[in-house]
Amino acid sequence: IYSSWWHDVPLQPDTAVDSMIVNMVTEIPMYMAAKMEVNKEAANNAIEQDINKDGSPRYYSYGTPFFNYGLIPQTWEDPDLKSPQGFGGDNDPIDIIEFGSKPLKMGSITPCRILGSLELIDEGETDHKIICISVDDPDASRIHSLSDLDSVKPGTIENFKTWLKRYKTSDGKPENALASETPRSASEALQVVNEVHGRWRSLCGKDGTRRSSLSS
């Protein structure tokens, strides 16, 4: 039993022998419209429903997610880390999206294989989306890359790119943008994960340079 889904769950399963395998903490199960997320400030970082600026609970109104949505523990998208376009991280654990065959339970910890990633520019912030498949999914033995994913589940990546860019338009907001229409490969996505894990270590003082607090 872990005290915090963000800080205490390990980056990788204890038994992992493949660097491409990471733990996923599910915040929003497939087909669930409520926008759930780890509360960075709450005790034990509980998973709670996000709220709108008017205090009302937040839901995805654009369309029901066709994927499992969560975070990779022990990671942090540092606002001080600027992309080539000049955008800082979104101050959250890095997002991970699982394209398996069934919903994963909210709060579950699932070993997943990294397949690649997309870099979303969301309201002026960098918001990486690591793409994965559960190692226990029936199709996992056939899916080791994004090209495999599109071969087994045709149209998945294009549909996801459209969803990312348009999901806020139903709330009257402009479309998001992607830093590149070409996704990162699995090895490139792993480099992103390693970078944000290092930033988390700095945030928590694991490398001797503890940050005083989360950025505003």
mmCIF file of C-alpha atoms in Angstrom:
data_model
loop_
_atom_site.group_PDB
_atom_site.id
_atom_site.type_symbol
_atom_site.label_atom_id
_atom_site.label_comp_id
_atom_site.label_asym_id
_atom_site.label_seq_id
_atom_site.Cartn_x
_atom_site.Cartn_y
_atom_site.Cartn_z
ATOM 1 C CA ILE A 1 0.000 0.000 0.000
ATOM 2 C CA TYR A 2 1.426 3.385 -1.042
ATOM 3 C CA SER A 3 0.857 6.699 0.740
ATOM 4 C CA SER A 4 1.052 8.724 -2.485
ATOM 5 C CA TRP A 5 0.298 7.668 -6.062
ATOM 6 C CA TRP A 6 2.680 10.378 -7.231
ATOM 7 C CA HIS A 7 5.664 10.087 -4.891
ATOM 8 C CA ASP A 8 5.638 6.549 -3.466
ATOM 9 C CA VAL A 9 4.711 4.289 -6.371
ATOM 10 C CA PRO A 10 7.982 3.414 -8.143
ATOM 11 C CA LEU A 11 8.671 4.603 -11.677
ATOM 12 C CA GLN A 12 9.071 0.999 -12.803
ATOM 13 C CA PRO A 13 7.775 -2.312 -11.441
ATOM 14 C CA ASP A 14 10.260 -3.947 -9.071
ATOM 15 C CA THR A 15 10.489 -6.925 -11.414
ATOM 16 C CA ALA A 16 10.996 -4.919 -14.622
ATOM 17 C CA VAL A 17 13.991 -5.989 -16.697
ATOM 18 C CA ASP A 18 13.010 -3.868 -19.714
ATOM 19 C CA SER A 19 13.626 -0.095 -19.482
ATOM 20 C CA MET A 20 10.553 0.456 -21.672
ATOM 21 C CA ILE A 21 8.252 -0.851 -18.915
ATOM 22 C CA VAL A 22 6.925 1.791 -16.507
ATOM 23 C CA ASN A 23 4.157 1.923 -13.932
ATOM 24 C CA MET A 24 0.934 3.692 -14.885
ATOM 25 C CA VAL A 25 -1.405 5.049 -12.209
ATOM 26 C CA THR A 26 -4.864 5.264 -13.776
ATOM 27 C CA GLU A 27 -6.744 8.480 -13.048
ATOM 28 C CA ILE A 28 -9.449 8.289 -15.733
ATOM 29 C CA PRO A 29 -10.575 4.843 -16.876
ATOM 30 C CA MET A 30 -11.478 4.341 -20.535
ATOM 31 C CA TYR A 31 -14.992 5.662 -21.408
ATOM 32 C CA MET A 32 -15.225 7.809 -18.242
ATOM 33 C CA ALA A 33 -16.138 11.458 -18.855
ATOM 34 C CA ALA A 34 -15.315 12.873 -15.397
ATOM 35 C CA LYS A 35 -11.931 14.657 -15.402
ATOM 36 C CA MET A 36 -10.106 13.017 -12.514
ATOM 37 C CA GLU A 37 -6.535 13.743 -11.473
ATOM 38 C CA VAL A 38 -4.056 13.423 -8.630
ATOM 39 C CA ASN A 39 -4.287 16.450 -6.352
ATOM 40 C CA LYS A 40 -0.674 17.602 -5.934
ATOM 41 C CA GLU A 41 -1.448 19.649 -2.812
ATOM 42 C CA ALA A 42 -3.807 17.258 -0.993
ATOM 43 C CA ALA A 43 -2.658 14.842 1.685
ATOM 44 C CA ASN A 44 -1.379 11.632 0.078
ATOM 45 C CA ASN A 45 -2.118 13.143 -3.369
ATOM 46 C CA ALA A 46 -5.621 11.708 -3.581
ATOM 47 C CA ILE A 47 -7.287 11.282 -6.995
ATOM 48 C CA GLU A 48 -10.101 13.841 -7.141
ATOM 49 C CA GLN A 49 -12.372 15.336 -9.767
ATOM 50 C CA ASP A 50 -10.985 18.500 -11.305
ATOM 51 C CA ILE A 51 -13.111 21.634 -11.045
ATOM 52 C CA ASN A 52 -13.882 24.467 -13.423
ATOM 53 C CA LYS A 53 -13.143 28.086 -12.580
ATOM 54 C CA ASP A 54 -16.729 28.497 -11.343
ATOM 55 C CA GLY A 55 -16.268 25.626 -8.890
ATOM 56 C CA SER A 56 -18.362 23.106 -10.815
ATOM 57 C CA PRO A 57 -17.030 19.581 -11.417
ATOM 58 C CA ARG A 58 -15.196 19.185 -14.705
ATOM 59 C CA TYR A 59 -16.190 16.690 -17.402
ATOM 60 C CA TYR A 60 -14.924 15.976 -20.897
ATOM 61 C CA SER A 61 -17.707 17.421 -23.043
ATOM 62 C CA TYR A 62 -16.002 16.892 -26.407
ATOM 63 C CA GLY A 63 -16.310 13.124 -26.333
ATOM 64 C CA THR A 64 -15.793 10.154 -24.058
ATOM 65 C CA PRO A 65 -12.123 9.155 -23.900
ATOM 66 C CA PHE A 66 -11.411 5.962 -25.865
ATOM 67 C CA PHE A 67 -8.267 5.290 -23.823
ATOM 68 C CA ASN A 68 -7.085 4.947 -20.233
ATOM 69 C CA TYR A 69 -5.526 8.151 -18.875
ATOM 70 C CA GLY A 70 -3.130 8.445 -15.994
ATOM 71 C CA LEU A 71 0.307 9.445 -14.788
ATOM 72 C CA ILE A 72 3.767 7.975 -14.490
ATOM 73 C CA PRO A 73 4.754 8.203 -10.808
ATOM 74 C CA GLN A 74 7.924 9.950 -9.687
ATOM 75 C CA THR A 75 7.906 12.343 -12.650
ATOM 76 C CA TRP A 76 7.378 16.098 -12.906
ATOM 77 C CA GLU A 77 7.034 18.423 -15.899
ATOM 78 C CA ASP A 78 9.140 21.335 -14.622
ATOM 79 C CA PRO A 79 7.926 24.804 -15.719
ATOM 80 C CA ASP A 80 11.568 25.898 -15.764
ATOM 81 C CA LEU A 81 12.401 23.316 -18.455
ATOM 82 C CA LYS A 82 11.700 25.112 -21.741
ATOM 83 C CA SER A 83 10.975 23.382 -25.031
ATOM 84 C CA PRO A 84 12.650 24.593 -28.259
ATOM 85 C CA GLN A 85 9.481 26.619 -28.835
ATOM 86 C CA GLY A 86 9.877 28.269 -25.419
ATOM 87 C CA PHE A 87 7.087 26.494 -23.523
ATOM 88 C CA GLY A 88 7.649 25.330 -19.943
ATOM 89 C CA GLY A 89 6.321 22.151 -18.382
ATOM 90 C CA ASP A 90 2.789 22.096 -16.984
ATOM 91 C CA ASN A 91 3.870 21.537 -13.333
ATOM 92 C CA ASP A 92 2.277 18.073 -13.178
ATOM 93 C CA PRO A 93 3.412 14.457 -13.226
ATOM 94 C CA ILE A 94 3.801 13.354 -16.835
ATOM 95 C CA ASP A 95 0.666 11.961 -18.491
ATOM 96 C CA ILE A 96 0.491 8.440 -19.865
ATOM 97 C CA ILE A 97 -2.192 7.139 -22.218
ATOM 98 C CA GLU A 98 -2.954 3.414 -22.517
ATOM 99 C CA PHE A 99 -4.625 2.066 -25.657
ATOM 100 C CA GLY A 100 -5.547 -1.392 -24.454
ATOM 101 C CA SER A 101 -8.722 -3.389 -24.848
ATOM 102 C CA LYS A 102 -10.484 -2.599 -21.567
ATOM 103 C CA PRO A 103 -10.877 0.086 -18.884
ATOM 104 C CA LEU A 104 -8.301 0.081 -16.099
ATOM 105 C CA LYS A 105 -9.591 0.695 -12.579
ATOM 106 C CA MET A 106 -9.106 4.180 -11.163
ATOM 107 C CA GLY A 107 -6.137 4.130 -8.798
ATOM 108 C CA SER A 108 -4.787 0.891 -10.218
ATOM 109 C CA ILE A 109 -1.062 0.484 -10.871
ATOM 110 C CA THR A 110 -0.417 -1.158 -14.239
ATOM 111 C CA PRO A 111 2.947 -2.082 -15.776
ATOM 112 C CA CYS A 112 2.914 -0.681 -19.320
ATOM 113 C CA ARG A 113 5.241 -0.701 -22.319
ATOM 114 C CA ILE A 114 6.193 2.706 -23.726
ATOM 115 C CA LEU A 115 5.379 2.948 -27.455
ATOM 116 C CA GLY A 116 6.079 6.621 -28.169
ATOM 117 C CA SER A 117 4.765 10.052 -27.259
ATOM 118 C CA LEU A 118 3.181 13.268 -28.455
ATOM 119 C CA GLU A 119 4.031 16.754 -27.194
ATOM 120 C CA LEU A 120 0.907 18.835 -26.679
ATOM 121 C CA ILE A 121 1.031 22.617 -26.313
ATOM 122 C CA ASP A 122 -1.876 23.227 -23.949
ATOM 123 C CA GLU A 123 -2.650 26.874 -23.164
ATOM 124 C CA GLY A 124 1.018 27.808 -23.455
ATOM 125 C CA GLU A 125 2.444 24.861 -21.520
ATOM 126 C CA THR A 126 4.258 21.696 -22.561
ATOM 127 C CA ASP A 127 2.124 18.637 -21.793
ATOM 128 C CA HIS A 128 3.740 15.398 -22.935
ATOM 129 C CA LYS A 129 1.521 12.386 -23.562
ATOM 130 C CA ILE A 130 3.389 9.110 -23.238
ATOM 131 C CA ILE A 131 1.617 6.415 -25.274
ATOM 132 C CA CYS A 132 1.652 2.847 -23.964
ATOM 133 C CA ILE A 133 0.041 -0.585 -23.827
ATOM 134 C CA SER A 134 -0.502 -2.647 -20.692
ATOM 135 C CA VAL A 135 1.899 -5.589 -20.635
ATOM 136 C CA ASP A 136 -1.091 -7.773 -19.700
ATOM 137 C CA ASP A 137 -3.247 -6.644 -22.636
ATOM 138 C CA PRO A 138 -4.210 -9.451 -25.042
ATOM 139 C CA ASP A 139 -2.496 -7.563 -27.885
ATOM 140 C CA ALA A 140 0.660 -6.602 -25.938
ATOM 141 C CA SER A 141 2.794 -9.311 -27.545
ATOM 142 C CA ARG A 142 2.065 -7.768 -30.958
ATOM 143 C CA ILE A 143 2.530 -4.103 -30.005
ATOM 144 C CA HIS A 144 6.023 -2.751 -29.333
ATOM 145 C CA SER A 145 5.889 0.537 -31.265
ATOM 146 C CA LEU A 146 3.444 3.126 -32.568
ATOM 147 C CA SER A 147 3.536 1.517 -36.005
ATOM 148 C CA ASP A 148 2.550 -1.785 -34.368
ATOM 149 C CA LEU A 149 -0.264 0.008 -32.532
ATOM 150 C CA ASP A 150 -1.642 1.449 -35.762
ATOM 151 C CA SER A 151 -1.302 -1.912 -37.464
ATOM 152 C CA VAL A 152 -3.265 -3.723 -34.761
ATOM 153 C CA LYS A 153 -5.651 -0.811 -34.061
ATOM 154 C CA PRO A 154 -5.804 1.214 -37.319
ATOM 155 C CA GLY A 155 -6.339 4.961 -36.980
ATOM 156 C CA THR A 156 -5.573 5.093 -33.265
ATOM 157 C CA ILE A 157 -2.806 7.708 -33.428
ATOM 158 C CA GLU A 158 -4.591 10.039 -35.860
ATOM 159 C CA ASN A 159 -7.787 9.845 -33.824
ATOM 160 C CA PHE A 160 -5.848 10.594 -30.648
ATOM 161 C CA LYS A 161 -4.080 13.566 -32.238
ATOM 162 C CA THR A 162 -7.444 14.988 -33.287
ATOM 163 C CA TRP A 163 -8.858 14.414 -29.805
ATOM 164 C CA LEU A 164 -5.924 16.170 -28.130
ATOM 165 C CA LYS A 165 -6.170 19.191 -30.375
ATOM 166 C CA ARG A 166 -9.940 19.551 -30.213
ATOM 167 C CA TYR A 167 -11.129 18.316 -26.810
ATOM 168 C CA LYS A 168 -11.364 21.807 -25.300
ATOM 169 C CA THR A 169 -13.223 23.348 -28.245
ATOM 170 C CA SER A 170 -16.555 22.104 -26.898
ATOM 171 C CA ASP A 171 -15.942 24.362 -23.884
ATOM 172 C CA GLY A 172 -15.461 27.390 -26.126
ATOM 173 C CA LYS A 173 -11.659 27.317 -26.059
ATOM 174 C CA PRO A 174 -9.370 27.368 -29.111
ATOM 175 C CA GLU A 175 -7.729 24.254 -30.460
ATOM 176 C CA ASN A 176 -4.555 23.015 -28.829
ATOM 177 C CA ALA A 177 -1.450 22.491 -30.934
ATOM 178 C CA LEU A 178 1.133 19.757 -31.146
ATOM 179 C CA ALA A 179 4.818 20.639 -31.105
ATOM 180 C CA SER A 180 5.135 18.156 -33.966
ATOM 181 C CA GLU A 181 2.631 16.102 -35.933
ATOM 182 C CA THR A 182 5.218 13.302 -35.934
ATOM 183 C CA PRO A 183 5.186 11.361 -32.651
ATOM 184 C CA ARG A 184 8.377 10.514 -30.806
ATOM 185 C CA SER A 185 9.582 6.929 -31.034
ATOM 186 C CA ALA A 186 9.589 4.642 -28.004
ATOM 187 C CA SER A 187 13.281 5.304 -27.314
ATOM 188 C CA GLU A 188 12.768 9.070 -27.658
ATOM 189 C CA ALA A 189 9.749 8.922 -25.340
ATOM 190 C CA LEU A 190 11.847 7.032 -22.794
ATOM 191 C CA GLN A 191 14.341 9.907 -22.855
ATOM 192 C CA VAL A 192 11.473 12.289 -21.991
ATOM 193 C CA VAL A 193 10.437 10.042 -19.095
ATOM 194 C CA ASN A 194 13.996 9.894 -17.782
ATOM 195 C CA GLU A 195 14.264 13.701 -17.965
ATOM 196 C CA VAL A 196 11.054 14.315 -16.010
ATOM 197 C CA HIS A 197 12.013 11.633 -13.492
ATOM 198 C CA GLY A 198 15.242 13.562 -12.913
ATOM 199 C CA ARG A 199 13.238 16.747 -12.460
ATOM 200 C CA TRP A 200 11.052 14.979 -9.885
ATOM 201 C CA ARG A 201 14.166 13.851 -8.025
ATOM 202 C CA SER A 202 15.292 17.471 -7.876
ATOM 203 C CA LEU A 203 11.854 18.619 -6.727
ATOM 204 C CA CYS A 204 11.873 16.104 -3.880
ATOM 205 C CA GLY A 205 15.506 16.512 -2.928
ATOM 206 C CA LYS A 206 16.514 13.049 -4.103
ATOM 207 C CA ASP A 207 19.632 14.522 -5.749
ATOM 208 C CA GLY A 208 20.538 16.908 -2.918
ATOM 209 C CA THR A 209 19.023 20.004 -4.554
ATOM 210 C CA ARG A 210 15.541 20.115 -3.075
ATOM 211 C CA ARG A 211 13.156 22.683 -4.558
ATOM 212 C CA SER A 212 11.420 24.789 -1.937
ATOM 213 C CA SER A 213 7.970 24.197 -3.446
ATOM 214 C CA LEU A 214 6.028 23.467 -6.577
ATOM 215 C CA SER A 215 6.158 26.259 -9.121
ATOM 216 C CA SER A 216 3.069 28.457 -9.214
#
